[in-house]
Protein backbone atom coordinates (compact mmCIF):
# COMPACT_ATOMS: atom_id res chain seq x y z
CA UNK A 1 0.00 0.00 0.00
CA UNK A 2 1.38 3.43 -0.94
CA UNK A 3 0.30 6.21 1.40
CA UNK A 4 1.52 9.69 2.10
CA UNK A 5 3.07 10.19 -1.32
CA UNK A 6 3.59 13.88 -1.92
CA UNK A 7 5.57 16.11 -4.20
CA UNK A 8 4.55 14.44 -7.44
CA UNK A 9 4.94 16.89 -10.32
CA UNK A 10 1.78 18.51 -11.58
CA UNK A 11 3.45 19.92 -14.69
CA UNK A 12 5.47 17.90 -17.12
CA UNK A 13 5.02 14.42 -18.44
CA UNK A 14 1.38 13.39 -18.91
CA UNK A 15 2.37 9.96 -17.61
CA UNK A 16 3.13 11.41 -14.18
CA UNK A 17 -0.29 13.04 -14.04
CA UNK A 18 -1.91 9.71 -14.89
CA UNK A 19 0.14 8.08 -12.12
CA UNK A 20 -1.03 10.72 -9.66
CA UNK A 21 -4.67 10.18 -10.70
CA UNK A 22 -4.26 6.40 -10.45
CA UNK A 23 -2.70 6.78 -7.00
CA UNK A 24 -5.59 8.95 -5.80
CA UNK A 25 -8.04 6.37 -7.14
CA UNK A 26 -6.15 3.54 -5.46
CA UNK A 27 -6.15 5.36 -2.11
CA UNK A 28 -9.90 5.99 -2.44
CA UNK A 29 -10.46 2.29 -3.19
CA UNK A 30 -8.37 1.23 -0.17
CA UNK A 31 -10.33 3.67 2.02
CA UNK A 32 -13.63 2.27 0.74
CA UNK A 33 -12.58 -1.34 1.39
CA UNK A 34 -11.26 -0.47 4.85
CA UNK A 35 -14.51 1.37 5.69
CA UNK A 36 -16.58 -1.67 4.62
CA UNK A 37 -14.43 -3.96 6.79
CA UNK A 38 -14.64 -1.69 9.84
CA UNK A 39 -18.40 -1.19 9.41
CA UNK A 40 -18.85 -4.98 9.42
CA UNK A 41 -17.28 -5.28 12.89
CA UNK A 42 -20.12 -3.44 14.65
CA UNK A 43 -23.35 -3.27 12.64
CA UNK A 44 -24.60 -0.36 14.82
CA UNK A 45 -22.00 1.93 13.28
CA UNK A 46 -21.11 3.10 9.81
CA UNK A 47 -17.48 4.11 9.37
CA UNK A 48 -15.98 6.47 6.82
CA UNK A 49 -12.22 6.17 6.35
CA UNK A 50 -9.93 8.85 5.03
CA UNK A 51 -6.20 9.35 4.85
CA UNK A 52 -4.58 12.50 6.19
CA UNK A 53 -0.80 12.86 5.95
CA UNK A 54 -0.47 9.12 5.40
CA UNK A 55 -2.58 8.13 8.42
CA UNK A 56 -6.06 6.72 8.63
CA UNK A 57 -8.79 8.99 9.95
CA UNK A 58 -12.28 7.85 10.92
CA UNK A 59 -15.76 9.29 11.08
CA UNK A 60 -18.40 7.23 12.89
CA UNK A 61 -22.17 7.53 12.59
CA UNK A 62 -25.13 5.41 13.65
CA UNK A 63 -26.07 2.87 10.99
CA UNK A 64 -29.74 3.63 11.67
CA UNK A 65 -31.02 6.75 13.44
CA UNK A 66 -33.06 4.52 15.77
CA UNK A 67 -30.02 2.50 16.89
CA UNK A 68 -29.00 3.19 20.45
CA UNK A 69 -25.27 3.35 20.85
CA UNK A 70 -23.38 4.26 23.99
CA UNK A 71 -19.64 4.80 23.90
CA UNK A 72 -17.24 6.19 26.42
CA UNK A 73 -14.41 8.53 25.55
CA UNK A 74 -11.75 8.84 28.25
CA UNK A 75 -9.26 11.69 27.91
CA UNK A 76 -6.70 12.32 30.61
CA UNK A 77 -4.60 15.38 29.75
CA UNK A 78 -0.97 15.55 30.75
CA UNK A 79 -1.15 17.30 34.10
CA UNK A 80 0.22 20.64 33.02
CA UNK A 81 -1.79 23.80 33.56
CA UNK A 82 -2.11 24.67 29.84
CA UNK A 83 -3.28 21.15 28.91
CA UNK A 84 -5.95 21.04 31.62
CA UNK A 85 -7.16 24.56 30.78
CA UNK A 86 -7.36 23.74 27.06
CA UNK A 87 -9.46 20.63 27.67
CA UNK A 88 -11.69 22.60 30.05
CA UNK A 89 -12.15 25.37 27.43
CA UNK A 90 -13.08 22.84 24.74
CA UNK A 91 -15.79 21.32 26.94
CA UNK A 92 -17.07 24.48 28.62
CA UNK A 93 -17.03 26.86 25.64
CA UNK A 94 -16.55 24.68 22.53
CA UNK A 95 -13.39 26.48 21.41
CA UNK A 96 -10.78 24.78 19.20
CA UNK A 97 -7.83 23.50 21.22
CA UNK A 98 -4.83 21.21 21.18
CA UNK A 99 -3.36 19.48 24.21
CA UNK A 100 -1.12 16.58 25.20
CA UNK A 101 -2.93 13.48 26.46
CA UNK A 102 -1.44 11.11 29.01
CA UNK A 103 -4.24 8.66 28.09
CA UNK A 104 -6.91 8.53 25.42
CA UNK A 105 -9.23 5.57 24.86
CA UNK A 106 -12.70 4.73 23.58
CA UNK A 107 -14.90 1.88 24.82
CA UNK A 108 -18.29 0.48 23.88
CA UNK A 109 -17.55 -1.31 20.61
CA UNK A 110 -15.14 -3.97 19.34
CA UNK A 111 -14.53 -1.55 16.47
CA UNK A 112 -12.49 0.67 18.81
CA UNK A 113 -10.18 -2.25 19.62
CA UNK A 114 -9.74 -2.90 15.89
CA UNK A 115 -8.58 0.67 15.16
CA UNK A 116 -6.42 0.79 18.29
CA UNK A 117 -8.37 3.31 20.39
CA UNK A 118 -9.67 0.70 22.85
CA UNK A 119 -6.42 0.70 24.77
CA UNK A 120 -4.79 3.69 26.42
CA UNK A 121 -2.92 5.82 23.89
CA UNK A 122 -0.81 8.90 24.41
CA UNK A 123 -0.27 11.81 22.08
CA UNK A 124 -1.46 15.22 21.01
CA UNK A 125 -5.21 15.71 20.63
CA UNK A 126 -6.76 18.37 18.46
CA UNK A 127 -10.42 19.20 19.18
CA UNK A 128 -12.34 21.31 16.68
CA UNK A 129 -16.03 22.20 16.83
CA UNK A 130 -18.22 21.00 13.98
CA UNK A 131 -19.89 24.40 13.73
CA UNK A 132 -19.14 27.98 14.62
CA UNK A 133 -20.57 31.26 13.44
CA UNK A 134 -18.78 34.26 12.00
CA UNK A 135 -19.55 37.37 14.05
CA UNK A 136 -18.21 40.90 14.11
CA UNK A 137 -17.40 42.60 17.41
CA UNK A 138 -17.46 46.40 17.35
CA UNK A 139 -15.57 48.30 20.04
CA UNK A 140 -16.70 51.89 20.61
CA UNK A 141 -15.10 54.22 23.18
CA UNK A 142 -17.29 55.82 25.84
CA UNK A 143 -20.37 54.67 27.67
CA UNK A 144 -22.94 55.37 24.92
CA UNK A 145 -23.18 54.43 21.29
CA UNK A 146 -22.70 57.29 18.87
CA UNK A 147 -22.69 57.24 15.09
CA UNK A 148 -19.79 59.70 15.07
CA UNK A 149 -17.61 57.81 17.55
CA UNK A 150 -14.60 56.02 16.06
CA UNK A 151 -14.88 52.26 16.28
CA UNK A 152 -12.80 49.13 15.85
CA UNK A 153 -14.39 46.10 14.22
CA UNK A 154 -12.96 42.66 14.94
CA UNK A 155 -13.95 39.65 12.83
CA UNK A 156 -14.53 36.78 15.24
CA UNK A 157 -16.03 33.32 15.63
CA UNK A 158 -18.80 32.35 18.07
CA UNK A 159 -18.48 28.96 19.78
CA UNK A 160 -20.92 27.06 22.02
CA UNK A 161 -20.00 24.66 24.82
CA UNK A 162 -21.54 22.93 27.83
CA UNK A 163 -21.13 25.94 30.11
CA UNK A 164 -21.66 28.90 27.78
CA UNK A 165 -20.49 30.82 24.74
CA UNK A 166 -17.09 32.08 23.63
CA UNK A 167 -16.14 34.69 21.05
CA UNK A 168 -12.58 34.51 19.68
CA UNK A 169 -11.02 36.82 17.12
CA UNK A 170 -10.25 34.89 13.96
CA UNK A 171 -6.61 35.96 13.78
CA UNK A 172 -6.93 37.95 10.57
CA UNK A 173 -6.61 41.33 12.27
CA UNK A 174 -3.35 41.06 14.11
CA UNK A 175 -2.10 42.46 16.42
CA UNK A 176 -5.54 42.61 18.12
CA UNK A 177 -6.69 39.48 19.92
CA UNK A 178 -10.16 39.18 21.49
CA UNK A 179 -11.45 36.47 23.79
CA UNK A 180 -14.83 36.71 25.49
CA UNK A 181 -16.52 33.96 27.51
CA UNK A 182 -20.17 34.18 28.52
CA UNK A 183 -21.47 31.96 31.29
CA UNK A 184 -25.24 32.14 31.92
CA UNK A 185 -24.96 30.86 35.49
CA UNK A 186 -27.34 31.44 38.38
CA UNK A 187 -29.85 33.62 36.54
CA UNK A 188 -27.36 36.18 35.22
CA UNK A 189 -24.69 36.25 32.59
CA UNK A 190 -21.08 36.39 33.69
CA UNK A 191 -18.69 37.71 31.04
CA UNK A 192 -14.93 37.39 30.98
CA UNK A 193 -13.49 39.59 28.23
CA UNK A 194 -9.84 40.04 27.34
CA UNK A 195 -8.43 42.21 24.56
CA UNK A 196 -4.70 42.16 23.91
CA UNK A 197 -2.32 43.75 21.47
JSON list of C-alpha atoms in Angstrom, two decimals:
[
{"chain": "A", "resi": 1, "resn": "UNK", "atom": "CA", "xyz": [0.00, 0.00, 0.00]},
{"chain": "A", "resi": 2, "resn": "UNK", "atom": "CA", "xyz": [1.38, 3.43, -0.94]},
{"chain": "A", "resi": 3, "resn": "UNK", "atom": "CA", "xyz": [0.30, 6.21, 1.40]},
{"chain": "A", "resi": 4, "resn": "UNK", "atom": "CA", "xyz": [1.52, 9.69, 2.10]},
{"chain": "A", "resi": 5, "resn": "UNK", "atom": "CA", "xyz": [3.07, 10.19, -1.32]},
{"chain": "A", "resi": 6, "resn": "UNK", "atom": "CA", "xyz": [3.59, 13.88, -1.92]},
{"chain": "A", "resi": 7, "resn": "UNK", "atom": "CA", "xyz": [5.57, 16.11, -4.20]},
{"chain": "A", "resi": 8, "resn": "UNK", "atom": "CA", "xyz": [4.55, 14.44, -7.44]},
{"chain": "A", "resi": 9, "resn": "UNK", "atom": "CA", "xyz": [4.94, 16.89, -10.32]},
{"chain": "A", "resi": 10, "resn": "UNK", "atom": "CA", "xyz": [1.78, 18.51, -11.58]},
{"chain": "A", "resi": 11, "resn": "UNK", "atom": "CA", "xyz": [3.45, 19.92, -14.69]},
{"chain": "A", "resi": 12, "resn": "UNK", "atom": "CA", "xyz": [5.47, 17.90, -17.12]},
{"chain": "A", "resi": 13, "resn": "UNK", "atom": "CA", "xyz": [5.02, 14.42, -18.44]},
{"chain": "A", "resi": 14, "resn": "UNK", "atom": "CA", "xyz": [1.38, 13.39, -18.91]},
{"chain": "A", "resi": 15, "resn": "UNK", "atom": "CA", "xyz": [2.37, 9.96, -17.61]},
{"chain": "A", "resi": 16, "resn": "UNK", "atom": "CA", "xyz": [3.13, 11.41, -14.18]},
{"chain": "A", "resi": 17, "resn": "UNK", "atom": "CA", "xyz": [-0.29, 13.04, -14.04]},
{"chain": "A", "resi": 18, "resn": "UNK", "atom": "CA", "xyz": [-1.91, 9.71, -14.89]},
{"chain": "A", "resi": 19, "resn": "UNK", "atom": "CA", "xyz": [0.14, 8.08, -12.12]},
{"chain": "A", "resi": 20, "resn": "UNK", "atom": "CA", "xyz": [-1.03, 10.72, -9.66]},
{"chain": "A", "resi": 21, "resn": "UNK", "atom": "CA", "xyz": [-4.67, 10.18, -10.70]},
{"chain": "A", "resi": 22, "resn": "UNK", "atom": "CA", "xyz": [-4.26, 6.40, -10.45]},
{"chain": "A", "resi": 23, "resn": "UNK", "atom": "CA", "xyz": [-2.70, 6.78, -7.00]},
{"chain": "A", "resi": 24, "resn": "UNK", "atom": "CA", "xyz": [-5.59, 8.95, -5.80]},
{"chain": "A", "resi": 25, "resn": "UNK", "atom": "CA", "xyz": [-8.04, 6.37, -7.14]},
{"chain": "A", "resi": 26, "resn": "UNK", "atom": "CA", "xyz": [-6.15, 3.54, -5.46]},
{"chain": "A", "resi": 27, "resn": "UNK", "atom": "CA", "xyz": [-6.15, 5.36, -2.11]},
{"chain": "A", "resi": 28, "resn": "UNK", "atom": "CA", "xyz": [-9.90, 5.99, -2.44]},
{"chain": "A", "resi": 29, "resn": "UNK", "atom": "CA", "xyz": [-10.46, 2.29, -3.19]},
{"chain": "A", "resi": 30, "resn": "UNK", "atom": "CA", "xyz": [-8.37, 1.23, -0.17]},
{"chain": "A", "resi": 31, "resn": "UNK", "atom": "CA", "xyz": [-10.33, 3.67, 2.02]},
{"chain": "A", "resi": 32, "resn": "UNK", "atom": "CA", "xyz": [-13.63, 2.27, 0.74]},
{"chain": "A", "resi": 33, "resn": "UNK", "atom": "CA", "xyz": [-12.58, -1.34, 1.39]},
{"chain": "A", "resi": 34, "resn": "UNK", "atom": "CA", "xyz": [-11.26, -0.47, 4.85]},
{"chain": "A", "resi": 35, "resn": "UNK", "atom": "CA", "xyz": [-14.51, 1.37, 5.69]},
{"chain": "A", "resi": 36, "resn": "UNK", "atom": "CA", "xyz": [-16.58, -1.67, 4.62]},
{"chain": "A", "resi": 37, "resn": "UNK", "atom": "CA", "xyz": [-14.43, -3.96, 6.79]},
{"chain": "A", "resi": 38, "resn": "UNK", "atom": "CA", "xyz": [-14.64, -1.69, 9.84]},
{"chain": "A", "resi": 39, "resn": "UNK", "atom": "CA", "xyz": [-18.40, -1.19, 9.41]},
{"chain": "A", "resi": 40, "resn": "UNK", "atom": "CA", "xyz": [-18.85, -4.98, 9.42]},
{"chain": "A", "resi": 41, "resn": "UNK", "atom": "CA", "xyz": [-17.28, -5.28, 12.89]},
{"chain": "A", "resi": 42, "resn": "UNK", "atom": "CA", "xyz": [-20.12, -3.44, 14.65]},
{"chain": "A", "resi": 43, "resn": "UNK", "atom": "CA", "xyz": [-23.35, -3.27, 12.64]},
{"chain": "A", "resi": 44, "resn": "UNK", "atom": "CA", "xyz": [-24.60, -0.36, 14.82]},
{"chain": "A", "resi": 45, "resn": "UNK", "atom": "CA", "xyz": [-22.00, 1.93, 13.28]},
{"chain": "A", "resi": 46, "resn": "UNK", "atom": "CA", "xyz": [-21.11, 3.10, 9.81]},
{"chain": "A", "resi": 47, "resn": "UNK", "atom": "CA", "xyz": [-17.48, 4.11, 9.37]},
{"chain": "A", "resi": 48, "resn": "UNK", "atom": "CA", "xyz": [-15.98, 6.47, 6.82]},
{"chain": "A", "resi": 49, "resn": "UNK", "atom": "CA", "xyz": [-12.22, 6.17, 6.35]},
{"chain": "A", "resi": 50, "resn": "UNK", "atom": "CA", "xyz": [-9.93, 8.85, 5.03]},
{"chain": "A", "resi": 51, "resn": "UNK", "atom": "CA", "xyz": [-6.20, 9.35, 4.85]},
{"chain": "A", "resi": 52, "resn": "UNK", "atom": "CA", "xyz": [-4.58, 12.50, 6.19]},
{"chain": "A", "resi": 53, "resn": "UNK", "atom": "CA", "xyz": [-0.80, 12.86, 5.95]},
{"chain": "A", "resi": 54, "resn": "UNK", "atom": "CA", "xyz": [-0.47, 9.12, 5.40]},
{"chain": "A", "resi": 55, "resn": "UNK", "atom": "CA", "xyz": [-2.58, 8.13, 8.42]},
{"chain": "A", "resi": 56, "resn": "UNK", "atom": "CA", "xyz": [-6.06, 6.72, 8.63]},
{"chain": "A", "resi": 57, "resn": "UNK", "atom": "CA", "xyz": [-8.79, 8.99, 9.95]},
{"chain": "A", "resi": 58, "resn": "UNK", "atom": "CA", "xyz": [-12.28, 7.85, 10.92]},
{"chain": "A", "resi": 59, "resn": "UNK", "atom": "CA", "xyz": [-15.76, 9.29, 11.08]},
{"chain": "A", "resi": 60, "resn": "UNK", "atom": "CA", "xyz": [-18.40, 7.23, 12.89]},
{"chain": "A", "resi": 61, "resn": "UNK", "atom": "CA", "xyz": [-22.17, 7.53, 12.59]},
{"chain": "A", "resi": 62, "resn": "UNK", "atom": "CA", "xyz": [-25.13, 5.41, 13.65]},
{"chain": "A", "resi": 63, "resn": "UNK", "atom": "CA", "xyz": [-26.07, 2.87, 10.99]},
{"chain": "A", "resi": 64, "resn": "UNK", "atom": "CA", "xyz": [-29.74, 3.63, 11.67]},
{"chain": "A", "resi": 65, "resn": "UNK", "atom": "CA", "xyz": [-31.02, 6.75, 13.44]},
{"chain": "A", "resi": 66, "resn": "UNK", "atom": "CA", "xyz": [-33.06, 4.52, 15.77]},
{"chain": "A", "resi": 67, "resn": "UNK", "atom": "CA", "xyz": [-30.02, 2.50, 16.89]},
{"chain": "A", "resi": 68, "resn": "UNK", "atom": "CA", "xyz": [-29.00, 3.19, 20.45]},
{"chain": "A", "resi": 69, "resn": "UNK", "atom": "CA", "xyz": [-25.27, 3.35, 20.85]},
{"chain": "A", "resi": 70, "resn": "UNK", "atom": "CA", "xyz": [-23.38, 4.26, 23.99]},
{"chain": "A", "resi": 71, "resn": "UNK", "atom": "CA", "xyz": [-19.64, 4.80, 23.90]},
{"chain": "A", "resi": 72, "resn": "UNK", "atom": "CA", "xyz": [-17.24, 6.19, 26.42]},
{"chain": "A", "resi": 73, "resn": "UNK", "atom": "CA", "xyz": [-14.41, 8.53, 25.55]},
{"chain": "A", "resi": 74, "resn": "UNK", "atom": "CA", "xyz": [-11.75, 8.84, 28.25]},
{"chain": "A", "resi": 75, "resn": "UNK", "atom": "CA", "xyz": [-9.26, 11.69, 27.91]},
{"chain": "A", "resi": 76, "resn": "UNK", "atom": "CA", "xyz": [-6.70, 12.32, 30.61]},
{"chain": "A", "resi": 77, "resn": "UNK", "atom": "CA", "xyz": [-4.60, 15.38, 29.75]},
{"chain": "A", "resi": 78, "resn": "UNK", "atom": "CA", "xyz": [-0.97, 15.55, 30.75]},
{"chain": "A", "resi": 79, "resn": "UNK", "atom": "CA", "xyz": [-1.15, 17.30, 34.10]},
{"chain": "A", "resi": 80, "resn": "UNK", "atom": "CA", "xyz": [0.22, 20.64, 33.02]},
{"chain": "A", "resi": 81, "resn": "UNK", "atom": "CA", "xyz": [-1.79, 23.80, 33.56]},
{"chain": "A", "resi": 82, "resn": "UNK", "atom": "CA", "xyz": [-2.11, 24.67, 29.84]},
{"chain": "A", "resi": 83, "resn": "UNK", "atom": "CA", "xyz": [-3.28, 21.15, 28.91]},
{"chain": "A", "resi": 84, "resn": "UNK", "atom": "CA", "xyz": [-5.95, 21.04, 31.62]},
{"chain": "A", "resi": 85, "resn": "UNK", "atom": "CA", "xyz": [-7.16, 24.56, 30.78]},
{"chain": "A", "resi": 86, "resn": "UNK", "atom": "CA", "xyz": [-7.36, 23.74, 27.06]},
{"chain": "A", "resi": 87, "resn": "UNK", "atom": "CA", "xyz": [-9.46, 20.63, 27.67]},
{"chain": "A", "resi": 88, "resn": "UNK", "atom": "CA", "xyz": [-11.69, 22.60, 30.05]},
{"chain": "A", "resi": 89, "resn": "UNK", "atom": "CA", "xyz": [-12.15, 25.37, 27.43]},
{"chain": "A", "resi": 90, "resn": "UNK", "atom": "CA", "xyz": [-13.08, 22.84, 24.74]},
{"chain": "A", "resi": 91, "resn": "UNK", "atom": "CA", "xyz": [-15.79, 21.32, 26.94]},
{"chain": "A", "resi": 92, "resn": "UNK", "atom": "CA", "xyz": [-17.07, 24.48, 28.62]},
{"chain": "A", "resi": 93, "resn": "UNK", "atom": "CA", "xyz": [-17.03, 26.86, 25.64]},
{"chain": "A", "resi": 94, "resn": "UNK", "atom": "CA", "xyz": [-16.55, 24.68, 22.53]},
{"chain": "A", "resi": 95, "resn": "UNK", "atom": "CA", "xyz": [-13.39, 26.48, 21.41]},
{"chain": "A", "resi": 96, "resn": "UNK", "atom": "CA", "xyz": [-10.78, 24.78, 19.20]},
{"chain": "A", "resi": 97, "resn": "UNK", "atom": "CA", "xyz": [-7.83, 23.50, 21.22]},
{"chain": "A", "resi": 98, "resn": "UNK", "atom": "CA", "xyz": [-4.83, 21.21, 21.18]},
{"chain": "A", "resi": 99, "resn": "UNK", "atom": "CA", "xyz": [-3.36, 19.48, 24.21]},
{"chain": "A", "resi": 100, "resn": "UNK", "atom": "CA", "xyz": [-1.12, 16.58, 25.20]},
{"chain": "A", "resi": 101, "resn": "UNK", "atom": "CA", "xyz": [-2.93, 13.48, 26.46]},
{"chain": "A", "resi": 102, "resn": "UNK", "atom": "CA", "xyz": [-1.44, 11.11, 29.01]},
{"chain": "A", "resi": 103, "resn": "UNK", "atom": "CA", "xyz": [-4.24, 8.66, 28.09]},
{"chain": "A", "resi": 104, "resn": "UNK", "atom": "CA", "xyz": [-6.91, 8.53, 25.42]},
{"chain": "A", "resi": 105, "resn": "UNK", "atom": "CA", "xyz": [-9.23, 5.57, 24.86]},
{"chain": "A", "resi": 106, "resn": "UNK", "atom": "CA", "xyz": [-12.70, 4.73, 23.58]},
{"chain": "A", "resi": 107, "resn": "UNK", "atom": "CA", "xyz": [-14.90, 1.88, 24.82]},
{"chain": "A", "resi": 108, "resn": "UNK", "atom": "CA", "xyz": [-18.29, 0.48, 23.88]},
{"chain": "A", "resi": 109, "resn": "UNK", "atom": "CA", "xyz": [-17.55, -1.31, 20.61]},
{"chain": "A", "resi": 110, "resn": "UNK", "atom": "CA", "xyz": [-15.14, -3.97, 19.34]},
{"chain": "A", "resi": 111, "resn": "UNK", "atom": "CA", "xyz": [-14.53, -1.55, 16.47]},
{"chain": "A", "resi": 112, "resn": "UNK", "atom": "CA", "xyz": [-12.49, 0.67, 18.81]},
{"chain": "A", "resi": 113, "resn": "UNK", "atom": "CA", "xyz": [-10.18, -2.25, 19.62]},
{"chain": "A", "resi": 114, "resn": "UNK", "atom": "CA", "xyz": [-9.74, -2.90, 15.89]},
{"chain": "A", "resi": 115, "resn": "UNK", "atom": "CA", "xyz": [-8.58, 0.67, 15.16]},
{"chain": "A", "resi": 116, "resn": "UNK", "atom": "CA", "xyz": [-6.42, 0.79, 18.29]},
{"chain": "A", "resi": 117, "resn": "UNK", "atom": "CA", "xyz": [-8.37, 3.31, 20.39]},
{"chain": "A", "resi": 118, "resn": "UNK", "atom": "CA", "xyz": [-9.67, 0.70, 22.85]},
{"chain": "A", "resi": 119, "resn": "UNK", "atom": "CA", "xyz": [-6.42, 0.70, 24.77]},
{"chain": "A", "resi": 120, "resn": "UNK", "atom": "CA", "xyz": [-4.79, 3.69, 26.42]},
{"chain": "A", "resi": 121, "resn": "UNK", "atom": "CA", "xyz": [-2.92, 5.82, 23.89]},
{"chain": "A", "resi": 122, "resn": "UNK", "atom": "CA", "xyz": [-0.81, 8.90, 24.41]},
{"chain": "A", "resi": 123, "resn": "UNK", "atom": "CA", "xyz": [-0.27, 11.81, 22.08]},
{"chain": "A", "resi": 124, "resn": "UNK", "atom": "CA", "xyz": [-1.46, 15.22, 21.01]},
{"chain": "A", "resi": 125, "resn": "UNK", "atom": "CA", "xyz": [-5.21, 15.71, 20.63]},
{"chain": "A", "resi": 126, "resn": "UNK", "atom": "CA", "xyz": [-6.76, 18.37, 18.46]},
{"chain": "A", "resi": 127, "resn": "UNK", "atom": "CA", "xyz": [-10.42, 19.20, 19.18]},
{"chain": "A", "resi": 128, "resn": "UNK", "atom": "CA", "xyz": [-12.34, 21.31, 16.68]},
{"chain": "A", "resi": 129, "resn": "UNK", "atom": "CA", "xyz": [-16.03, 22.20, 16.83]},
{"chain": "A", "resi": 130, "resn": "UNK", "atom": "CA", "xyz": [-18.22, 21.00, 13.98]},
{"chain": "A", "resi": 131, "resn": "UNK", "atom": "CA", "xyz": [-19.89, 24.40, 13.73]},
{"chain": "A", "resi": 132, "resn": "UNK", "atom": "CA", "xyz": [-19.14, 27.98, 14.62]},
{"chain": "A", "resi": 133, "resn": "UNK", "atom": "CA", "xyz": [-20.57, 31.26, 13.44]},
{"chain": "A", "resi": 134, "resn": "UNK", "atom": "CA", "xyz": [-18.78, 34.26, 12.00]},
{"chain": "A", "resi": 135, "resn": "UNK", "atom": "CA", "xyz": [-19.55, 37.37, 14.05]},
{"chain": "A", "resi": 136, "resn": "UNK", "atom": "CA", "xyz": [-18.21, 40.90, 14.11]},
{"chain": "A", "resi": 137, "resn": "UNK", "atom": "CA", "xyz": [-17.40, 42.60, 17.41]},
{"chain": "A", "resi": 138, "resn": "UNK", "atom": "CA", "xyz": [-17.46, 46.40, 17.35]},
{"chain": "A", "resi": 139, "resn": "UNK", "atom": "CA", "xyz": [-15.57, 48.30, 20.04]},
{"chain": "A", "resi": 140, "resn": "UNK", "atom": "CA", "xyz": [-16.70, 51.89, 20.61]},
{"chain": "A", "resi": 141, "resn": "UNK", "atom": "CA", "xyz": [-15.10, 54.22, 23.18]},
{"chain": "A", "resi": 142, "resn": "UNK", "atom": "CA", "xyz": [-17.29, 55.82, 25.84]},
{"chain": "A", "resi": 143, "resn": "UNK", "atom": "CA", "xyz": [-20.37, 54.67, 27.67]},
{"chain": "A", "resi": 144, "resn": "UNK", "atom": "CA", "xyz": [-22.94, 55.37, 24.92]},
{"chain": "A", "resi": 145, "resn": "UNK", "atom": "CA", "xyz": [-23.18, 54.43, 21.29]},
{"chain": "A", "resi": 146, "resn": "UNK", "atom": "CA", "xyz": [-22.70, 57.29, 18.87]},
{"chain": "A", "resi": 147, "resn": "UNK", "atom": "CA", "xyz": [-22.69, 57.24, 15.09]},
{"chain": "A", "resi": 148, "resn": "UNK", "atom": "CA", "xyz": [-19.79, 59.70, 15.07]},
{"chain": "A", "resi": 149, "resn": "UNK", "atom": "CA", "xyz": [-17.61, 57.81, 17.55]},
{"chain": "A", "resi": 150, "resn": "UNK", "atom": "CA", "xyz": [-14.60, 56.02, 16.06]},
{"chain": "A", "resi": 151, "resn": "UNK", "atom": "CA", "xyz": [-14.88, 52.26, 16.28]},
{"chain": "A", "resi": 152, "resn": "UNK", "atom": "CA", "xyz": [-12.80, 49.13, 15.85]},
{"chain": "A", "resi": 153, "resn": "UNK", "atom": "CA", "xyz": [-14.39, 46.10, 14.22]},
{"chain": "A", "resi": 154, "resn": "UNK", "atom": "CA", "xyz": [-12.96, 42.66, 14.94]},
{"chain": "A", "resi": 155, "resn": "UNK", "atom": "CA", "xyz": [-13.95, 39.65, 12.83]},
{"chain": "A", "resi": 156, "resn": "UNK", "atom": "CA", "xyz": [-14.53, 36.78, 15.24]},
{"chain": "A", "resi": 157, "resn": "UNK", "atom": "CA", "xyz": [-16.03, 33.32, 15.63]},
{"chain": "A", "resi": 158, "resn": "UNK", "atom": "CA", "xyz": [-18.80, 32.35, 18.07]},
{"chain": "A", "resi": 159, "resn": "UNK", "atom": "CA", "xyz": [-18.48, 28.96, 19.78]},
{"chain": "A", "resi": 160, "resn": "UNK", "atom": "CA", "xyz": [-20.92, 27.06, 22.02]},
{"chain": "A", "resi": 161, "resn": "UNK", "atom": "CA", "xyz": [-20.00, 24.66, 24.82]},
{"chain": "A", "resi": 162, "resn": "UNK", "atom": "CA", "xyz": [-21.54, 22.93, 27.83]},
{"chain": "A", "resi": 163, "resn": "UNK", "atom": "CA", "xyz": [-21.13, 25.94, 30.11]},
{"chain": "A", "resi": 164, "resn": "UNK", "atom": "CA", "xyz": [-21.66, 28.90, 27.78]},
{"chain": "A", "resi": 165, "resn": "UNK", "atom": "CA", "xyz": [-20.49, 30.82, 24.74]},
{"chain": "A", "resi": 166, "resn": "UNK", "atom": "CA", "xyz": [-17.09, 32.08, 23.63]},
{"chain": "A", "resi": 167, "resn": "UNK", "atom": "CA", "xyz": [-16.14, 34.69, 21.05]},
{"chain": "A", "resi": 168, "resn": "UNK", "atom": "CA", "xyz": [-12.58, 34.51, 19.68]},
{"chain": "A", "resi": 169, "resn": "UNK", "atom": "CA", "xyz": [-11.02, 36.82, 17.12]},
{"chain": "A", "resi": 170, "resn": "UNK", "atom": "CA", "xyz": [-10.25, 34.89, 13.96]},
{"chain": "A", "resi": 171, "resn": "UNK", "atom": "CA", "xyz": [-6.61, 35.96, 13.78]},
{"chain": "A", "resi": 172, "resn": "UNK", "atom": "CA", "xyz": [-6.93, 37.95, 10.57]},
{"chain": "A", "resi": 173, "resn": "UNK", "atom": "CA", "xyz": [-6.61, 41.33, 12.27]},
{"chain": "A", "resi": 174, "resn": "UNK", "atom": "CA", "xyz": [-3.35, 41.06, 14.11]},
{"chain": "A", "resi": 175, "resn": "UNK", "atom": "CA", "xyz": [-2.10, 42.46, 16.42]},
{"chain": "A", "resi": 176, "resn": "UNK", "atom": "CA", "xyz": [-5.54, 42.61, 18.12]},
{"chain": "A", "resi": 177, "resn": "UNK", "atom": "CA", "xyz": [-6.69, 39.48, 19.92]},
{"chain": "A", "resi": 178, "resn": "UNK", "atom": "CA", "xyz": [-10.16, 39.18, 21.49]},
{"chain": "A", "resi": 179, "resn": "UNK", "atom": "CA", "xyz": [-11.45, 36.47, 23.79]},
{"chain": "A", "resi": 180, "resn": "UNK", "atom": "CA", "xyz": [-14.83, 36.71, 25.49]},
{"chain": "A", "resi": 181, "resn": "UNK", "atom": "CA", "xyz": [-16.52, 33.96, 27.51]},
{"chain": "A", "resi": 182, "resn": "UNK", "atom": "CA", "xyz": [-20.17, 34.18, 28.52]},
{"chain": "A", "resi": 183, "resn": "UNK", "atom": "CA", "xyz": [-21.47, 31.96, 31.29]},
{"chain": "A", "resi": 184, "resn": "UNK", "atom": "CA", "xyz": [-25.24, 32.14, 31.92]},
{"chain": "A", "resi": 185, "resn": "UNK", "atom": "CA", "xyz": [-24.96, 30.86, 35.49]},
{"chain": "A", "resi": 186, "resn": "UNK", "atom": "CA", "xyz": [-27.34, 31.44, 38.38]},
{"chain": "A", "resi": 187, "resn": "UNK", "atom": "CA", "xyz": [-29.85, 33.62, 36.54]},
{"chain": "A", "resi": 188, "resn": "UNK", "atom": "CA", "xyz": [-27.36, 36.18, 35.22]},
{"chain": "A", "resi": 189, "resn": "UNK", "atom": "CA", "xyz": [-24.69, 36.25, 32.59]},
{"chain": "A", "resi": 190, "resn": "UNK", "atom": "CA", "xyz": [-21.08, 36.39, 33.69]},
{"chain": "A", "resi": 191, "resn": "UNK", "atom": "CA", "xyz": [-18.69, 37.71, 31.04]},
{"chain": "A", "resi": 192, "resn": "UNK", "atom": "CA", "xyz": [-14.93, 37.39, 30.98]},
{"chain": "A", "resi": 193, "resn": "UNK", "atom": "CA", "xyz": [-13.49, 39.59, 28.23]},
{"chain": "A", "resi": 194, "resn": "UNK", "atom": "CA", "xyz": [-9.84, 40.04, 27.34]},
{"chain": "A", "resi": 195, "resn": "UNK", "atom": "CA", "xyz": [-8.43, 42.21, 24.56]},
{"chain": "A", "resi": 196, "resn": "UNK", "atom": "CA", "xyz": [-4.70, 42.16, 23.91]},
{"chain": "A", "resi": 197, "resn": "UNK", "atom": "CA", "xyz": [-2.32, 43.75, 21.47]}
]
